[in-house]
Tab-separated table of C-alpha atoms in Angstrom:
chain	number	residue	atom	x	y	z
M	139	MET	CA	68.155	-32.128	143.004
M	140	ILE	CA	71.308	-32.525	140.951
M	141	GLN	CA	70.704	-33.676	137.394
M	142	MET	CA	73.257	-34.331	134.687
M	143	CYS	CA	73.669	-32.254	131.522
M	144	VAL	CA	74.397	-33.963	128.201
M	145	SER	CA	77.832	-33.013	126.777
M	146	GLY	CA	81.408	-33.892	127.800
M	147	THR	CA	82.856	-36.494	130.134
M	148	THR	CA	80.746	-37.672	133.045
M	149	ARG	CA	82.869	-35.712	135.540
M	150	VAL	CA	82.626	-32.549	133.440
M	151	LYS	CA	78.878	-33.027	132.936
M	152	LEU	CA	78.323	-33.410	136.666
M	153	ALA	CA	80.465	-30.357	137.480
M	154	GLU	CA	78.592	-28.290	134.867
M	155	SER	CA	75.243	-29.407	136.278
M	156	ILE	CA	76.210	-28.437	139.830
M	157	GLU	CA	77.653	-25.123	138.641
M	158	ARG	CA	74.442	-24.385	136.751
M	159	GLY	CA	72.441	-25.125	139.899
M	160	ILE	CA	74.607	-22.668	141.836
M	161	ARG	CA	74.411	-19.941	139.185
M	162	ASN	CA	70.623	-20.373	138.924
M	163	ASP	CA	70.253	-20.147	142.721
M	164	GLN	CA	68.944	-23.716	142.985
M	165	LEU	CA	71.875	-24.381	145.330
M	166	ALA	CA	72.373	-21.596	147.860
M	167	PRO	CA	75.600	-20.430	149.537
M	168	GLY	CA	76.163	-22.529	152.641
M	169	GLU	CA	74.000	-25.384	151.373
M	170	LYS	CA	75.506	-28.776	152.092
M	171	LEU	CA	75.852	-31.086	149.096
M	172	PRO	CA	75.316	-34.838	149.308
M	173	SER	CA	78.346	-36.860	150.325
M	174	ILE	CA	80.459	-38.179	147.472
M	175	ARG	CA	79.293	-41.708	148.144
M	176	ALA	CA	75.593	-40.771	148.438
M	177	LEU	CA	75.598	-38.734	145.212
M	178	ALA	CA	77.520	-41.447	143.352
M	179	GLU	CA	74.969	-44.061	144.412
M	180	SER	CA	71.965	-41.896	143.548
M	181	LEU	CA	73.324	-41.079	140.060
M	182	GLY	CA	74.831	-44.495	139.359
M	183	LEU	CA	78.362	-43.082	139.094
M	184	SER	CA	81.673	-44.040	140.631
M	185	PRO	CA	82.722	-42.125	143.750
M	186	ALA	CA	85.902	-41.098	141.875
M	187	THR	CA	83.779	-39.319	139.245
M	188	VAL	CA	81.837	-37.364	141.863
M	189	ALA	CA	85.019	-36.572	143.808
M	190	GLY	CA	86.585	-35.239	140.600
M	191	ALA	CA	83.603	-32.998	139.889
M	192	TYR	CA	83.603	-31.662	143.468
M	193	ARG	CA	87.378	-31.057	143.276
M	194	GLN	CA	86.993	-29.180	139.979
M	195	LEU	CA	84.343	-26.921	141.503
M	196	GLN	CA	86.424	-26.377	144.644
M	197	GLN	CA	89.353	-25.243	142.502
M	198	ARG	CA	87.066	-22.786	140.715
M	199	GLY	CA	85.687	-21.344	143.963
M	200	PHE	CA	82.158	-22.726	143.792
M	201	LEU	CA	82.450	-25.290	146.603
M	202	VAL	CA	84.413	-25.657	149.810
M	203	SER	CA	85.204	-28.931	151.538
M	204	GLN	CA	84.800	-28.951	155.289
M	205	GLY	CA	86.412	-32.334	155.778
M	206	ARG	CA	84.169	-34.778	157.609
M	207	ARG	CA	81.421	-32.139	157.784
M	208	GLY	CA	80.980	-32.345	154.024
M	209	THR	CA	81.082	-30.073	151.012
M	210	VAL	CA	79.104	-26.841	150.843
M	211	VAL	CA	78.285	-24.219	148.234
M	212	MET	CA	80.577	-21.244	148.641
M	213	TYR	CA	79.416	-18.947	145.851
M	214	GLY	CA	75.956	-17.530	145.150
M	215	GLY	CA	74.925	-17.238	141.501
M	216	GLN	CA	73.442	-13.742	141.614
M	217	SER	CA	76.186	-12.179	143.714
M	218	GLY	CA	79.028	-11.914	141.183
M	219	GLY	CA	81.944	-14.026	140.013
M	220	ALA	CA	83.214	-17.051	141.883
M	221	PHE	CA	86.136	-15.057	143.245
M	222	ASP	CA	84.155	-11.889	144.019
M	223	GLU	CA	82.350	-13.293	147.043
M	224	TRP	CA	83.835	-15.716	149.551
M	225	ILE	CA	81.424	-17.276	151.974
M	226	TRP	CA	82.985	-19.298	154.787
M	227	ILE	CA	80.683	-21.470	156.834
M	228	LEU	CA	81.858	-21.716	160.427
M	229	ARG	CA	79.924	-24.392	162.271
């Protein structure tokens, strides 16, 4: 379950919450995240806010977008830095 932290802009707070979930192994490498629209609805946010948070985490190497297949976790929290381990999901 993705929950928001308390400081910063909404996009930054969401990105920090997802990153924390990845680093704490609550979100595993290869795990599919909710669609932008589904997460926005469940958190009461705009889709643009969720898309911005996902984009920020993609740029930092935590997530990878697989187009219509969705967005998945690319980095595992206990396995090193975001750029130390690349996990590509081929489905």
